[in-house]
XYZ file of C-alpha atoms in Angstrom:
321
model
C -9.771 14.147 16.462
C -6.712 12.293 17.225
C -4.117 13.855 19.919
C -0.786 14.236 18.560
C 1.028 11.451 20.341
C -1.315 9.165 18.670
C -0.557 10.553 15.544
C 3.059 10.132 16.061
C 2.951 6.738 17.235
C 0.769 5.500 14.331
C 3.581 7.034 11.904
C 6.030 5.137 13.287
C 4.504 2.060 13.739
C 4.051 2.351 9.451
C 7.865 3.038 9.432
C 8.501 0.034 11.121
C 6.344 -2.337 9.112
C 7.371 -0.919 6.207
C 4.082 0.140 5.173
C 5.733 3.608 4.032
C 8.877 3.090 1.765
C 10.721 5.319 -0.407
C 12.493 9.279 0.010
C 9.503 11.221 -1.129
C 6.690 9.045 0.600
C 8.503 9.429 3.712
C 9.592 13.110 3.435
C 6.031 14.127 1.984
C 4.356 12.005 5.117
C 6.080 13.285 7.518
C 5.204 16.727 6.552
C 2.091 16.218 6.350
C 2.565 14.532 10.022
C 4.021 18.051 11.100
C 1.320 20.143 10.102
C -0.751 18.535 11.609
C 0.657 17.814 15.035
C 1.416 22.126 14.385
C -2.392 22.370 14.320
C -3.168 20.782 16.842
C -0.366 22.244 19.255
C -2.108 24.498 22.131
C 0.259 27.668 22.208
C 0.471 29.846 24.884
C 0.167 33.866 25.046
C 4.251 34.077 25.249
C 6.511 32.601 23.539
C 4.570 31.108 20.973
C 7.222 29.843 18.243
C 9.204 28.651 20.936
C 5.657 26.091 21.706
C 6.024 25.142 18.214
C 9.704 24.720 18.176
C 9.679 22.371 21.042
C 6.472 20.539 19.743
C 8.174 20.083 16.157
C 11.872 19.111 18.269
C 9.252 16.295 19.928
C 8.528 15.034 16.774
C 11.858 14.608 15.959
C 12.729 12.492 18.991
C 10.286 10.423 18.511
C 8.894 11.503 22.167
C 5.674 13.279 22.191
C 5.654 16.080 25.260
C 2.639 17.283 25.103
C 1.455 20.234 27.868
C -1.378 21.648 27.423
C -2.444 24.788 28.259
C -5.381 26.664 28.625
C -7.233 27.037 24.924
C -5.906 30.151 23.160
C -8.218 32.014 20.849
C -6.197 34.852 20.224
C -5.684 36.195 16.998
C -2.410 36.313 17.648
C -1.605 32.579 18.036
C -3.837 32.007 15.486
C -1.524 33.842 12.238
C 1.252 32.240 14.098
C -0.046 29.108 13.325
C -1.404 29.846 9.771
C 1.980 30.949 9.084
C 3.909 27.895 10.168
C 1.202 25.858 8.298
C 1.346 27.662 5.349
C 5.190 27.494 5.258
C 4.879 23.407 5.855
C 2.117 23.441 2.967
C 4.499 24.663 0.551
C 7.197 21.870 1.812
C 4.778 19.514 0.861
C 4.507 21.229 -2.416
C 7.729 21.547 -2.747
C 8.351 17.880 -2.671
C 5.044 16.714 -4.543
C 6.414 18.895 -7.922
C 10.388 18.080 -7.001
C 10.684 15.362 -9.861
C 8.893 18.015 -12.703
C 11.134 20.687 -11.843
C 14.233 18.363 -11.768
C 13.152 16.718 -14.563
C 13.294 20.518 -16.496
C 17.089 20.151 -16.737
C 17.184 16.532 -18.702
C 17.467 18.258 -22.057
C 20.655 20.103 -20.695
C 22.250 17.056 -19.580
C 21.905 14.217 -22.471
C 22.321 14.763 -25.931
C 21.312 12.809 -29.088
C 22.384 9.178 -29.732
C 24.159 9.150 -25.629
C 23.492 5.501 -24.141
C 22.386 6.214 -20.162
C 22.878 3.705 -17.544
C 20.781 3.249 -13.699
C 20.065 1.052 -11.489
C 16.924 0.005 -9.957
C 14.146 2.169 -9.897
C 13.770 5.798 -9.566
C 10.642 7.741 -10.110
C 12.821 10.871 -10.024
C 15.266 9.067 -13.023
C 12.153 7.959 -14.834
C 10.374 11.487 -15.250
C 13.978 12.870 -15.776
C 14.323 10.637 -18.697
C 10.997 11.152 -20.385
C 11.366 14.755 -20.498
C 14.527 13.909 -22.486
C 12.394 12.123 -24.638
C 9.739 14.437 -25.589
C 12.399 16.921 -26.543
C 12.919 14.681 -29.152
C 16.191 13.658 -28.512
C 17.669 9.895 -29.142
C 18.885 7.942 -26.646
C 19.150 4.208 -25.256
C 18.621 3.419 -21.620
C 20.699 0.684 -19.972
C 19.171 -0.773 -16.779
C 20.396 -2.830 -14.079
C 17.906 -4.943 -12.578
C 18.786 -3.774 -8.987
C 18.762 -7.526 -7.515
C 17.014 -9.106 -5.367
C 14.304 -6.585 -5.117
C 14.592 -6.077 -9.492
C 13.225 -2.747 -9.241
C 14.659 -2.390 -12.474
C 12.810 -4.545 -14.356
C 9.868 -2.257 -12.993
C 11.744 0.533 -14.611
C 12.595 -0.883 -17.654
C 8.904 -1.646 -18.593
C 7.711 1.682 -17.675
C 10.522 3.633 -19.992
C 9.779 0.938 -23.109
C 5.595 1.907 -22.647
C 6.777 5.792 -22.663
C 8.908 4.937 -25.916
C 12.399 5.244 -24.744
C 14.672 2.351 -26.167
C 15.793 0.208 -23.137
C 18.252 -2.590 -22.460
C 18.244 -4.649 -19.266
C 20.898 -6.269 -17.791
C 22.039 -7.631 -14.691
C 23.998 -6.064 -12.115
C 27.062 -8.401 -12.716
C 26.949 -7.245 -15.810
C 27.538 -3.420 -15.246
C 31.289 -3.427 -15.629
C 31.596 -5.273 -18.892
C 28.883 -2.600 -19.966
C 30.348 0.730 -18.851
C 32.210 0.963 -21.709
C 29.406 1.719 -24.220
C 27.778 3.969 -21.740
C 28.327 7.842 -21.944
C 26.601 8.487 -18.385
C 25.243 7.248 -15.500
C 22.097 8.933 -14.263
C 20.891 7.659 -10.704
C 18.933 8.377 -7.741
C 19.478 8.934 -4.396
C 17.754 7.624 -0.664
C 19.889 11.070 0.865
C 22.582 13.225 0.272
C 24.820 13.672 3.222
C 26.531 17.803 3.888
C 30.075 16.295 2.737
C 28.107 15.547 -0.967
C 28.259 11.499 -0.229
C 25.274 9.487 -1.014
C 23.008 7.312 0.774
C 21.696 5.086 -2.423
C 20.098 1.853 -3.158
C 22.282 -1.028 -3.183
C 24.679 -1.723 -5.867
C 25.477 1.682 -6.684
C 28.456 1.936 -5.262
C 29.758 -0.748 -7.828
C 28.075 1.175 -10.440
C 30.184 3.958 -9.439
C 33.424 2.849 -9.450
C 32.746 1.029 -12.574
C 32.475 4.620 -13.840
C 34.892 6.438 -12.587
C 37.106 3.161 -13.940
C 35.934 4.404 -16.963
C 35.906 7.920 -16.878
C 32.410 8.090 -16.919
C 30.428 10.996 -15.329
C 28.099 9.113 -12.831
C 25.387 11.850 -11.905
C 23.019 11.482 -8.762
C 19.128 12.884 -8.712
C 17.840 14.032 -5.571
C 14.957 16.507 -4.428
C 16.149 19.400 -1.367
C 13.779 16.614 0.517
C 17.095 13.968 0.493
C 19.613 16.965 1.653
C 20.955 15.506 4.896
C 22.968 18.089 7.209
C 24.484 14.776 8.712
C 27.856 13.718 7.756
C 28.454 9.774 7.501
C 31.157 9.808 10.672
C 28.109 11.209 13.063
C 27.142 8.683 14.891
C 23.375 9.467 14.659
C 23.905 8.405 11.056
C 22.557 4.806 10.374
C 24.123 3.955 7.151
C 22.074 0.970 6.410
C 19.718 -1.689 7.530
C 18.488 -5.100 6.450
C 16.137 -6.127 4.811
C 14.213 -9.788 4.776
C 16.693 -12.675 3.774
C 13.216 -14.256 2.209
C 14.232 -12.096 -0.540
C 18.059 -13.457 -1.498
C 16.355 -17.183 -1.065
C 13.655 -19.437 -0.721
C 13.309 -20.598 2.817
C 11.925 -24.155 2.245
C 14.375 -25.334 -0.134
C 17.422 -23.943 1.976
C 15.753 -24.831 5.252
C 18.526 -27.926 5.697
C 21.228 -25.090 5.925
C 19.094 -22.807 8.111
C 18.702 -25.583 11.005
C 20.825 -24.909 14.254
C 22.747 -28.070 13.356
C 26.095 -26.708 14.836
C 26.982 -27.485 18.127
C 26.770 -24.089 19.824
C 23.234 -23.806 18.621
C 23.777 -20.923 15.449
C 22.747 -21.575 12.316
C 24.740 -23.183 9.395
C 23.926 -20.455 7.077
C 23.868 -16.700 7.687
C 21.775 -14.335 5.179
C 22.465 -10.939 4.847
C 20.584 -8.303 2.969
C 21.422 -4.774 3.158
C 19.274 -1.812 1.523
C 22.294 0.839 0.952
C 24.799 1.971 -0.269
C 27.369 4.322 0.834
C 28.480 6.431 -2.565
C 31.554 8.839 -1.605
C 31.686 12.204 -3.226
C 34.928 11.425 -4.947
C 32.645 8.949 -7.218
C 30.083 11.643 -7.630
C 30.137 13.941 -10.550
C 27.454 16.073 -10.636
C 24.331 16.514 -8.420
C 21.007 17.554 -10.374
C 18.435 19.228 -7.659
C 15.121 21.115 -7.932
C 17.731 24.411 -7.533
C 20.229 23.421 -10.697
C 23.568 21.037 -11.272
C 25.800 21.148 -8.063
C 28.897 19.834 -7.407
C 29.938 17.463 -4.611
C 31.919 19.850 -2.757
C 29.157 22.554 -2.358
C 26.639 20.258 -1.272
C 27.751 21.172 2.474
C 26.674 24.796 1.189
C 23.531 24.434 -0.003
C 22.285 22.407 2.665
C 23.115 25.277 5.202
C 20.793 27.095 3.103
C 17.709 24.400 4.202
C 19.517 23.879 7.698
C 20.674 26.403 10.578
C 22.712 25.246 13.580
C 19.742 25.094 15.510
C 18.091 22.072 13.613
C 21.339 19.822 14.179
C 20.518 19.667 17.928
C 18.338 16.699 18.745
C 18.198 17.034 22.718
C 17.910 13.806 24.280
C 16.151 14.031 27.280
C 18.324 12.178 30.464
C 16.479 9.599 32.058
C 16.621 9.037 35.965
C 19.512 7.060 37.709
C 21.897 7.726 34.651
């Protein structure tokens, strides 16, 4: 069996090739990560939770201190590890069934004949919109491609084989749209504890196209993307680039890509972020797994999923600093 700090590292290394993408993949992985470095943890006669606290706090930064002690076979340590297991069991559950039990509250939110609008592509805004449709209600679905990744034409051809009438357009085209449109529905990569959101890129223009408009602009997201962060902390990472391979093609813009300049940078700089930052002013309603929320109790119910406790990352000093 694999120790811990191999598990770890082999997690991360996925993270950073990209060979785990998307909110619930990563959430649901790294729970499943957790219970199992839990299960492995060697706990000793006192102070057990604490072991686990510090083991699961190891995780989180990304450092693996692992001490070993002396096997325990006590009962005791034993139901203090089922317990913590079973708990992290029904996380994963929790985030595995997230989209049906958002999904519950479509026929609430959008009404016969309404015209929706997204961007890109949203397994949470897909299952949400189906369960519209087998309520029978009437609808059309506008969808912006979500350039240069076009999620959305992924989207769009899953809604038209679930018989939902769909339009695509293309993000340029979302303002000269919004007018028809009587809401935006949306998902989210996190939701940050002053109700801002953390979403794919482009959304951000979506949403003040909206709010130009006086359309409500609503914003899907599983307990999973609650983020106790707020966007000023500096731990927060707002964004990060992705491949410029994707924006163009290298071998017919390799002329501009030379270091022809005289300082030895290239002619032609290509940047491609992933996010976007969505304030909460732009935000109408949030639909969770728990009900509709508005922005400005988002900071509540994430103290609900968070105490003080889990905001401290300790960063262990290293010598001569």
């Amino acid at each position: 069996m694999p120790d811990t700090q191999a598990l770890v590292n082999d997690f991360l290394n996925k993270l950073k090739k990209r060979k785990i993408e998307g909110s619930q993949a990563t959430a649901k992985q790294t729970a499943e990560l957790l219970r199992s470095v839990i299960s492995q943890t060697r706990v000793p006669y006192t102070n057990q939770a604490g072991a686990l606290i510090d083991s699961v706090k190891a995780v989180g930064e990304r450092l693996i201190a692992a001490n070993p002690v002396a096997a325990d076979k006590s009962s005791r340590s034993k139901k203090l590890k089922h317990d913590v297991i079973e708990a992290v069991n029904e996380l994963i559950q929790d985030i595995s069934t997230c989209h049906e039990q958002i999904a519950e509250q479509a026929v609430e939110h959008i009404h016969q004949n309404e015209v929706i609008l997204t961007l890109g592509s949203s397994r949470t805004v897909l299952e949400f919109l189906c369960a519209a449709k087998e309520k029978k209600r009437s609808f059309r679905v506008f969808v912006a491609e979500g350039a240069p990744r076009y999620q959305g034409h992924l989207l769009a051809k899953e809604l038209v084989t679930r018989g939902l009438q769909t339009t695509l357009i293309t993000d340029s085209a979302v303002f000269a749209m919004i007018s028809r449109v009587n809401m935006v529905i949306v998902g989210a990569h996190a939701v940050m504890a002053n109700g801002g959101v953390i979403a794919p890129i482009g959304l951000n223009m979506v949403a003040l196209a909206a709010q130009k408009h006086a359309v409500p602009f609503v914003v899907l997201a599983g307990s999973h993307k609650l983020c106790p962060l707020y966007p000023h902390n500096p731990e927060v990472l707002l964004n990060e680039l992705r491949s410029p391979s994707e924006l163009l093609d290298f071998g017919e813009f390799s002329d501009c890509l030379d270091f022809g300049s005289g300082d030895g940078a290239p002619l032609l700089h290509v940047v491609n972020p992933t996010f976007d930052y969505v304030p909460p002013k732009l935000v109408s309603l949030f639909i969770t797994d728990t009900g509709g929320h508005n922005p400005s109790y988002m900071y509540r119910l994430i103290a609900d999923y968070y105490s003080a406790d889990d905001l401290v990352v300790q960063r262990r000093s290293t010598s001569g600093n």
